[in-house]
Coordinates of C-alpha atoms and ligand atoms in Angstrom, one line a residue:
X462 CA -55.4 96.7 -181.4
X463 CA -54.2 93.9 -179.6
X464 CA -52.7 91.1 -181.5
X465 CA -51.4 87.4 -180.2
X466 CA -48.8 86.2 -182.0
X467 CA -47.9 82.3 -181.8
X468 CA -45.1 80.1 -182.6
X469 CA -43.7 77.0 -181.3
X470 CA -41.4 75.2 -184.0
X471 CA -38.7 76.0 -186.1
X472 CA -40.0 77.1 -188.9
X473 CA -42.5 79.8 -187.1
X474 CA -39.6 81.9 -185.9
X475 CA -38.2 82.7 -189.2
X476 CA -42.3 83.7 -190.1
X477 CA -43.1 85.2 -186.9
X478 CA -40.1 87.7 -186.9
X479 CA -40.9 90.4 -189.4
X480 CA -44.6 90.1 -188.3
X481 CA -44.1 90.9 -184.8
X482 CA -41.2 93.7 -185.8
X483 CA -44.0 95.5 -188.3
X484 CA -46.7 95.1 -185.0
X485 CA -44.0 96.7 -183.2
X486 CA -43.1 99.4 -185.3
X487 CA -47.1 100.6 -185.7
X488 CA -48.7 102.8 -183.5
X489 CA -51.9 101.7 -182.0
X490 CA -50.9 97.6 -182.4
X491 CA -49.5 96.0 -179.4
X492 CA -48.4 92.6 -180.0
X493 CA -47.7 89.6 -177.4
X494 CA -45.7 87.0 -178.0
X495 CA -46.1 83.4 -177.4
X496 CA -43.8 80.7 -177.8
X497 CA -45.4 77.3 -177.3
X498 CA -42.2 75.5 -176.4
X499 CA -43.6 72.5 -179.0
X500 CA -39.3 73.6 -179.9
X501 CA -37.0 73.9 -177.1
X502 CA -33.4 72.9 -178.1
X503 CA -31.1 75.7 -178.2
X504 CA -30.3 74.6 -182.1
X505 CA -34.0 74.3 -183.1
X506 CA -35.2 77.4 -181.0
X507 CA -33.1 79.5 -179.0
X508 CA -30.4 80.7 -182.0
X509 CA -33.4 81.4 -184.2
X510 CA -34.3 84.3 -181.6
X511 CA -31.2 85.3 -181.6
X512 CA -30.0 85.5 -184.8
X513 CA -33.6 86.8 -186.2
X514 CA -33.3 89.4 -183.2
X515 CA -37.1 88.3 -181.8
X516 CA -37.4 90.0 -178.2
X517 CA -38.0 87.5 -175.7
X518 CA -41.5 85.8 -175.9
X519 CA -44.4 87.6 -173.4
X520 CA -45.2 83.6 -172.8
X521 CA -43.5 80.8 -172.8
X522 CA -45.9 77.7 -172.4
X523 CA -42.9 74.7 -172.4
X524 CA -45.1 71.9 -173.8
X525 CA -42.1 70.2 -175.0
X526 CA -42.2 66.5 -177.3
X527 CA -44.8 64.0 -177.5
X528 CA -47.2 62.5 -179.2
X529 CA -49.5 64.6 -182.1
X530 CA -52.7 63.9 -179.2
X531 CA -50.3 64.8 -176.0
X532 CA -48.7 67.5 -177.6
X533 CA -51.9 69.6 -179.1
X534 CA -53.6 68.6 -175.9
X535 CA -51.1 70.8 -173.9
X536 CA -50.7 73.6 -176.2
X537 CA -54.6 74.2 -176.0
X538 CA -54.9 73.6 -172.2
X539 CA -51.6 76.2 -171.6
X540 CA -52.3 78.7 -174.4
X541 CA -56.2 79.2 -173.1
X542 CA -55.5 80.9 -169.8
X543 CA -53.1 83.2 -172.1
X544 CA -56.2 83.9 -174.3
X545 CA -58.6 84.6 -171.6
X546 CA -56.2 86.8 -169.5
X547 CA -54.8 89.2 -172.5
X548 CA -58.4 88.8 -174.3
X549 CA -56.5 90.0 -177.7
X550 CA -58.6 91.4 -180.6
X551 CA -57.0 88.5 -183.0
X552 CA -55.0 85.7 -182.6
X553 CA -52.0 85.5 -185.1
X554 CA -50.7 82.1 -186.4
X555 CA -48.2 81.0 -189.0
X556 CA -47.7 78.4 -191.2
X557 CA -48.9 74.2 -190.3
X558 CA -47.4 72.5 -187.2
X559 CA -49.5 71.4 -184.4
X560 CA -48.7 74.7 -182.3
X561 CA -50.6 76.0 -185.2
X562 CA -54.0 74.2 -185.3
X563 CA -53.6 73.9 -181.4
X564 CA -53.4 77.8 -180.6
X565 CA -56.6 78.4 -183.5
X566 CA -58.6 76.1 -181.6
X567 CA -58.5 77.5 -178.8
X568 CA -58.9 81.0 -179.7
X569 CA -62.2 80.1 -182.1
X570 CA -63.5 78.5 -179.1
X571 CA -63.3 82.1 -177.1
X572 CA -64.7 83.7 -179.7
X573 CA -61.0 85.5 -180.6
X574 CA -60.9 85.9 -184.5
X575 CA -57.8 83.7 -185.8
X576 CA -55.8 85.4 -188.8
X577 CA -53.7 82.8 -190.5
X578 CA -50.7 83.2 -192.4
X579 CA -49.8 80.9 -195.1
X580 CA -53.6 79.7 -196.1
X581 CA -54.6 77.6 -198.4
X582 CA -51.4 75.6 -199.1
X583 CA -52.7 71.6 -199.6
X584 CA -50.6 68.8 -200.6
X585 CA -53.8 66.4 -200.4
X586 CA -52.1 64.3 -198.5
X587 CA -53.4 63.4 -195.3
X588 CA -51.4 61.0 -193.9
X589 CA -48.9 64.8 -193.6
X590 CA -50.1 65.7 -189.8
X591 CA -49.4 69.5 -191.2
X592 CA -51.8 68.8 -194.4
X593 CA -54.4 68.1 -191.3
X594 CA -53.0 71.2 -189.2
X595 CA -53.8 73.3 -192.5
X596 CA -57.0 72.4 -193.1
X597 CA -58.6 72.3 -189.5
X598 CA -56.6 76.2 -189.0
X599 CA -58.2 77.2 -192.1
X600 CA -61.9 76.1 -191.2
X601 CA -62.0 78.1 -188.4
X602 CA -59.8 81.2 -189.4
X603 CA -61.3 84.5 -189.8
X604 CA -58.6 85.8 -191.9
X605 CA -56.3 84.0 -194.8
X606 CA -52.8 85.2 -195.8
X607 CA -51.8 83.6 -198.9
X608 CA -48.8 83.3 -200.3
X609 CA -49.2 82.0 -203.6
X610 CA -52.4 81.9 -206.4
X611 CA -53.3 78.3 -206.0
X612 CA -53.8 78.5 -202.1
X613 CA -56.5 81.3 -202.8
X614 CA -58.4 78.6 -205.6
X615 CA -57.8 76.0 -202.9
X616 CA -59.5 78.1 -199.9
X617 CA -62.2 79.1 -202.5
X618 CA -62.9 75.8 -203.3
X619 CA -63.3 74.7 -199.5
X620 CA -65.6 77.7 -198.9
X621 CA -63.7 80.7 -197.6
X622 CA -65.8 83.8 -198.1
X623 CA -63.6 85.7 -201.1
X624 CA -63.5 89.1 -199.0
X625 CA -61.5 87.1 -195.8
X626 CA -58.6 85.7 -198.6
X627 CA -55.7 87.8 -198.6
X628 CA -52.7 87.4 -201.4
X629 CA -49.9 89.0 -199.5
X630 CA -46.8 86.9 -200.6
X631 CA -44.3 85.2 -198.5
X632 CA -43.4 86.3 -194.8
X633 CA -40.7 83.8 -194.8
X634 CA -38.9 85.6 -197.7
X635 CA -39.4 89.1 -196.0
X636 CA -36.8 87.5 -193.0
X637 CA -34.2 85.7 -195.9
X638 CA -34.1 89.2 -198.0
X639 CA -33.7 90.7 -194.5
X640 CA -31.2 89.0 -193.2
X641 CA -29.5 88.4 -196.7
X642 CA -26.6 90.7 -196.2
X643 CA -26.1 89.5 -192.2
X644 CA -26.2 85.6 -193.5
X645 CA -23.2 86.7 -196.3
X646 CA -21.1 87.6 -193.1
X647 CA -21.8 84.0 -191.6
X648 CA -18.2 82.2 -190.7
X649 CA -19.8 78.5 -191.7
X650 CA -18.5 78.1 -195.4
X651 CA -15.2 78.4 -193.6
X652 CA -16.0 76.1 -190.4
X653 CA -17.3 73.5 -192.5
X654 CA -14.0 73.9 -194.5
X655 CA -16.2 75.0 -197.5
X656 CA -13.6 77.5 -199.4
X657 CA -11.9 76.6 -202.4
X658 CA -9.0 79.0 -201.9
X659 CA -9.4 82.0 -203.8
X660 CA -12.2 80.5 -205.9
X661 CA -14.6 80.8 -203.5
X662 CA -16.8 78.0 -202.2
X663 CA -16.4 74.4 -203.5
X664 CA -19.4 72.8 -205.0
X665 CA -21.0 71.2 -202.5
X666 CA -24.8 70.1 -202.1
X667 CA -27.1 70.5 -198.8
X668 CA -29.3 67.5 -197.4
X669 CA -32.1 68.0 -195.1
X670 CA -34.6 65.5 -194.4
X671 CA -37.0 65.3 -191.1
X672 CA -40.7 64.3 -192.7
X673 CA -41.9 61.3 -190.9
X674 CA -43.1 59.9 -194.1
X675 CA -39.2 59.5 -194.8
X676 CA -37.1 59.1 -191.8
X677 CA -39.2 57.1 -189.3
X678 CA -39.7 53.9 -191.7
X679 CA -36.0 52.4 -190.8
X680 CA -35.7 50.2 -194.4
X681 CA -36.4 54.0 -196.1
X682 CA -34.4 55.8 -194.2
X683 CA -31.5 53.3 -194.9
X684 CA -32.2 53.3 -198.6
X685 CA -32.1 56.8 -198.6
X686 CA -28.9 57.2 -196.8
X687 CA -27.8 54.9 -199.4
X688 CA -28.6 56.9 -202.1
X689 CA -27.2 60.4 -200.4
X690 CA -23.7 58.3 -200.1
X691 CA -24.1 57.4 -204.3
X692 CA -24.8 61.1 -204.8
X693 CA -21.8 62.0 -202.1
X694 CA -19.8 60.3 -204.9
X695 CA -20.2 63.0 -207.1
X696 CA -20.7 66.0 -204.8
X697 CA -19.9 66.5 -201.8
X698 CA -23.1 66.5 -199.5
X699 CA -23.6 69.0 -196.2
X700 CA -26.6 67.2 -194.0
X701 CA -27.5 69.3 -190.9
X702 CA -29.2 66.5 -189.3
X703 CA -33.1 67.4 -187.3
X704 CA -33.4 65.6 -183.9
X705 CA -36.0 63.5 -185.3
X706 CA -33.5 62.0 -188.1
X707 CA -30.6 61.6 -185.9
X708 CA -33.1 59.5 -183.5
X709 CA -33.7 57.2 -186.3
X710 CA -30.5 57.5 -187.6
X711 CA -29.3 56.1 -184.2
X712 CA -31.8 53.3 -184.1
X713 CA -30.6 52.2 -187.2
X714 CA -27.0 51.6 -186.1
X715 CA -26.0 53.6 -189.4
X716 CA -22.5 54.6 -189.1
X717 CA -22.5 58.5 -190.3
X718 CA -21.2 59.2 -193.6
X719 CA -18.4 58.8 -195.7
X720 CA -16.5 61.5 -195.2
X721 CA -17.8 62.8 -198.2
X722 CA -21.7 63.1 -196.7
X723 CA -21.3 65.2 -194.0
X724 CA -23.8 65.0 -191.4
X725 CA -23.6 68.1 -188.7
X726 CA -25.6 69.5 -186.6
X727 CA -28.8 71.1 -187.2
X728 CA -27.2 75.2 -187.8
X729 CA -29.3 78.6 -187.0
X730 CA -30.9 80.4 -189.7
X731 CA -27.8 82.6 -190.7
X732 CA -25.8 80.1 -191.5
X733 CA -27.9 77.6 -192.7
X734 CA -29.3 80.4 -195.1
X735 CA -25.3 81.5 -196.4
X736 CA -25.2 77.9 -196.5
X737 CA -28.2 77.4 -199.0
X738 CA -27.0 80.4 -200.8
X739 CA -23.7 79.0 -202.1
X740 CA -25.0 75.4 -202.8
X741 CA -24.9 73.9 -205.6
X742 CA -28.4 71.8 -205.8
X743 CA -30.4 70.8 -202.6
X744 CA -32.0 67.3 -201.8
X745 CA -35.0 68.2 -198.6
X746 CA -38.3 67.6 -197.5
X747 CA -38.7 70.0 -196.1
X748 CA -41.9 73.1 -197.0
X749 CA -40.0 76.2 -196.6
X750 CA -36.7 75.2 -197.9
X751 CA -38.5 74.6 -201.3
X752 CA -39.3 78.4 -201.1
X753 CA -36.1 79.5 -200.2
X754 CA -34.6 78.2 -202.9
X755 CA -36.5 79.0 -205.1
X756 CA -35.6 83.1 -204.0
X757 CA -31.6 82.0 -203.4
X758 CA -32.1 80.7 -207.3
X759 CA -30.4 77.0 -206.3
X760 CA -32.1 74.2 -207.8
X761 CA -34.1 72.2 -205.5
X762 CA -34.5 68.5 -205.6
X763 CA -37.7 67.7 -202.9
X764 CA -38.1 64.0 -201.8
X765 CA -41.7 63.9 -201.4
X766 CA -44.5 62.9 -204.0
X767 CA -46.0 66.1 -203.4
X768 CA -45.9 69.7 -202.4
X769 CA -48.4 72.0 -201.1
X770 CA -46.1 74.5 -202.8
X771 CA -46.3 74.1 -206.2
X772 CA -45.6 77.5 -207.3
X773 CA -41.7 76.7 -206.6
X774 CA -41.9 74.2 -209.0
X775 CA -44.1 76.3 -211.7
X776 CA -40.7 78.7 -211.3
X777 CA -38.6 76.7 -212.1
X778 CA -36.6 75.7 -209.0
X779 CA -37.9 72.9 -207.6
X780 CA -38.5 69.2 -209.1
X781 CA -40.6 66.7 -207.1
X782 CA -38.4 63.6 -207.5
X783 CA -40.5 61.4 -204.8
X784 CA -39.3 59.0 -202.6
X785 CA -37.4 56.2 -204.7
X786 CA -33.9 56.2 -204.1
X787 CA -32.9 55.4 -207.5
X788 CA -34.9 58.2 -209.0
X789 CA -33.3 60.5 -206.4
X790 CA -29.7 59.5 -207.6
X791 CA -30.9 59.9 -211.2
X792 CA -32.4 63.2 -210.6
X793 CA -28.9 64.5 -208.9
X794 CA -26.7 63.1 -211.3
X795 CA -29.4 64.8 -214.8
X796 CA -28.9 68.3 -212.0
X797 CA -25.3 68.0 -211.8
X798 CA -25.3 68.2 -216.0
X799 CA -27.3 70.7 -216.8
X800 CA -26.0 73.7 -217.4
X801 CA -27.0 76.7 -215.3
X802 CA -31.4 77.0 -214.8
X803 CA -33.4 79.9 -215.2
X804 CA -36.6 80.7 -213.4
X805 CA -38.7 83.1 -212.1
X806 CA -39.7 84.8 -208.9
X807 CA -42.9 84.3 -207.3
X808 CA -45.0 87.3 -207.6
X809 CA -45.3 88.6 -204.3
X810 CA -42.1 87.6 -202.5
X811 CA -41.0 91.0 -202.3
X812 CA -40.1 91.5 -198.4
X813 CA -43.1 93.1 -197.9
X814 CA -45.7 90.6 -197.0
X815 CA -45.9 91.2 -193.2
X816 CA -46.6 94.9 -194.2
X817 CA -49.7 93.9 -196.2
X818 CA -50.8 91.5 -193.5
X819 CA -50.6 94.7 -191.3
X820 CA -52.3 96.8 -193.4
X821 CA -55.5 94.5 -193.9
X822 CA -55.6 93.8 -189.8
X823 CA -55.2 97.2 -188.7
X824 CA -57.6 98.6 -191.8
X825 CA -60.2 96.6 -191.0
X826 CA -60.0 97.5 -186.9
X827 CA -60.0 101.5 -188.2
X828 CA -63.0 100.7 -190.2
X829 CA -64.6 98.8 -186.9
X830 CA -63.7 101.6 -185.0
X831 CA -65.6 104.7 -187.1
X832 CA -68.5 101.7 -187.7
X833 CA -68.8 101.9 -184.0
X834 CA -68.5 105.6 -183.4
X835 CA -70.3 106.6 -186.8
X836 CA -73.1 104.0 -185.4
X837 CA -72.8 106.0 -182.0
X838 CA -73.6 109.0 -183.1
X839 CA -76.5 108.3 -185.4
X840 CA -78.2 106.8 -182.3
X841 CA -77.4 109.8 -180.0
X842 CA -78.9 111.9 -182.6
X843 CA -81.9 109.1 -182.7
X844 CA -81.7 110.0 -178.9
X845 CA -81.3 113.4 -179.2
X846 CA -84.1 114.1 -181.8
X847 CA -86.4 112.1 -180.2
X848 CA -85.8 113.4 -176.4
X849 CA -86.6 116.7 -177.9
X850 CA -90.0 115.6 -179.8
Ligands
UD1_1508 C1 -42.3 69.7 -186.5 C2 -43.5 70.0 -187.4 C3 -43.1 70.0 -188.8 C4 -41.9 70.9 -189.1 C5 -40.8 70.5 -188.2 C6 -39.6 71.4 -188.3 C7 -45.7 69.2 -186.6 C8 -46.7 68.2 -186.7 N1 -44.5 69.0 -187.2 O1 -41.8 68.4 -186.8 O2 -44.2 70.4 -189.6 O3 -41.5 70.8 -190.4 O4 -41.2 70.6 -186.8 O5 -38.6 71.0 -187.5 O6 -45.9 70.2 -185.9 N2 -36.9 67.3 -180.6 C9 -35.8 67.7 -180.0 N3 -35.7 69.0 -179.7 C10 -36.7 69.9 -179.9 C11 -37.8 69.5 -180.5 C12 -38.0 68.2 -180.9 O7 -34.9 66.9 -179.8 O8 -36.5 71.1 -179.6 C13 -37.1 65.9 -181.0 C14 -38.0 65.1 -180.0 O9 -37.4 63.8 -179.9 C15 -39.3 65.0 -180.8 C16 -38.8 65.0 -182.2 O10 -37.7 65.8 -182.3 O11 -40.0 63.9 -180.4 C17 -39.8 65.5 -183.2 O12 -40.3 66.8 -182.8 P1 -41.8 67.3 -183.1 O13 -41.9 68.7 -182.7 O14 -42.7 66.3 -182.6 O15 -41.9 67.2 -184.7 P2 -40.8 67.6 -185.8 O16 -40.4 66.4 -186.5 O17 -39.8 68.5 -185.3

């Protein structure tokens, strides 16, 4: 069995890697690897292969920045030659980002059956380019991974034959309880002068913000800032900044923290994941950070109105706090309060989710394979019975 794998943006790799080490490790499945290039910087690309120990990708299409048109335009037009040459028996792709919905396009199109991993997830939203990259992937994928129960009632609702939906859990939590113990051994609690002395780390909070939705609207951005530097007040903020926010952040002539919000550069998965681990709340708008800190058991503060992951914040670890700045300094300060949470685990998010996946692909190209060779022999005997009539 012959299997395409796709990614393109920073959060594929961390999805992508126990996937393509589980194809690996199978006889019978050879996988290919293509990167789109949709990432390129060595801090949003490069250290994620390295520290998530991804062998170099069979194809690297380099379709670099521009605009949602421009950029899924070149994706399909470079990943279709890649189709038509390795002609694989599925085409693999993760999560929402336009290297996403661009590579399952294509592949439909050549008849390739497209398995997709992370179904189903809807915000509702679709001014979100990746609510639009979720729904287009999952109208014309043959196969839908799911990580949580709502995404299955969403993709039920939209259609999706029962028998093609897949609850597998979380591939994304397969690579942090993977690399766990490796992330624990990270130097960047020290770097970022993090240590309290013997007492271990020093409270501290992590910021992330990239969405559009929040950082390209300069008068939000700036109120947002704003209220990170209130919160800063209180507890000291780390803010790995994403290319797209440091753009803006520039345009805006905003000076850079206080001293006390400390904006660095965007860090590779190890650290940013020991990072996560020893915070002590974290403000993002980002998708998968919502999950991972919902398994790292750190309270979660998301600046958005809505998530397409609402299971992190049925467990307890998330709170949607939405985009007003004031509520976002009320909701750190009523955090920084309360006594320790509780919360649960998501069912599923066990580590082995790229095993399941695995195990329905190659199952169902075992059961092709004795359809075809059981259907063989019934007609030779057909053949047979009738040659000798
Ligand atoms: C993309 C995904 C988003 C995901 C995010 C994670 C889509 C629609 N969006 O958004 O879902 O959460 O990645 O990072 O697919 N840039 C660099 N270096 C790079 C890549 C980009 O400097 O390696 C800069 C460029 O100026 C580019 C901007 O960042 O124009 C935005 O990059 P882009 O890939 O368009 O979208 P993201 O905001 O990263």
């Amino acid at each position: 069995m012959k299997i395409l794998l796709v990614a393109g943006a920073r959060p594929n790799f961390m999805k992508v890697a126990p996937l393509l080490h589980e194809c690996d490790q199978r006889e019978g499945i050879r996988a290919i690897l293509v990167h789109t290039g949709q990432h390129y910087d060595e801090g949003l690309s490069n250290i994620f292969f390295r520290d998530l120990g991804i062998r170099a990708a069979d194809y690297e299409l380099k379709v670099g920045s521009g605009s949602h048109a421009e950029q899924t335009a070149e994706i399909m037009r470079r990943f279709e030659p890649v189709c038509v040459a390795e002609n694989p028996d599925v085409v693999l792709v993760v999560g929402d980002v336009n290297s996403t919905m661009a590579a399952a396009l294509v592949a439909v199109k050549l008849g390739i059956p497209v398995a997709h991993v992370e179904a189903g997830l809807r915000s509702f939203d679709r001014t979100m380019p990746e609510e639009i990259n979720r729904v287009v992937t999952d109208a014309v994928a043959s196969w839908h991974f799911t990580t949580e129960p709502t995404a299955n009632e969403n993709l039920s609702r939209e259609g999706a034959p029962e028998d093609r939906i897949h609850f597998v859990g979380n591939v994304m939590i397969d690579t942090l309880l993977t690399c766990r113990e490796r992330a624990a051994g990270s130097r960047v609690l020290d770097e970022l002068e993090l240590r309290n002395g013997s007492a271990g780390p020093a409270p501290y909070g992590v910021v992330t913000l990239h969405r559009p939705s929040n950082v390209d609207d300069p008068a939000r951005l700036l109120a947002l800032v704003k209220a990170l530097e209130e919160i800063s007040e209180t507890l000291l903020l780390i803010f790995p900044v994403h290319p797209r926010t440091s753009g803006a952040l520039k345009r805006l002539g905003w000076p850079g923290g206080n001293g006390r919000l400390r904006l660095v550069k965007p860090l590779g998965y190890l650290d940013f994941l020991q990072l996560l681990a020893n915070a002590r709340l974290v403000v993002t708008d980002s998708g998968g950070i919502q999950e991972e800190t919902t398994i790292l058991q750190v309270p979660c503060l998301t600046v958005r109105e809505n998530t397409e992951r609402p299971i992190t914040v049925s467990c307890g670890w998330n709170r949607l706090v939405g985009t007003d700045p004031d509520a976002l300094v009320s909701a750190c300060r009523r955090e920084l309060a309360r006594g320790p949470r509780r919360g649960q685990r998501p069912p599923l998010w066990d580590g082995k989710a790229s095993q399941r996946i695995l195990d329905v692909l190659a199952g169902e190209k075992l059961e092709e394979t004795l359809g075809t060779t059981a259907l063989e022999g019934l007609n030779s005997i057909t053949q047979h019975t009738q040659e000798t009539q």
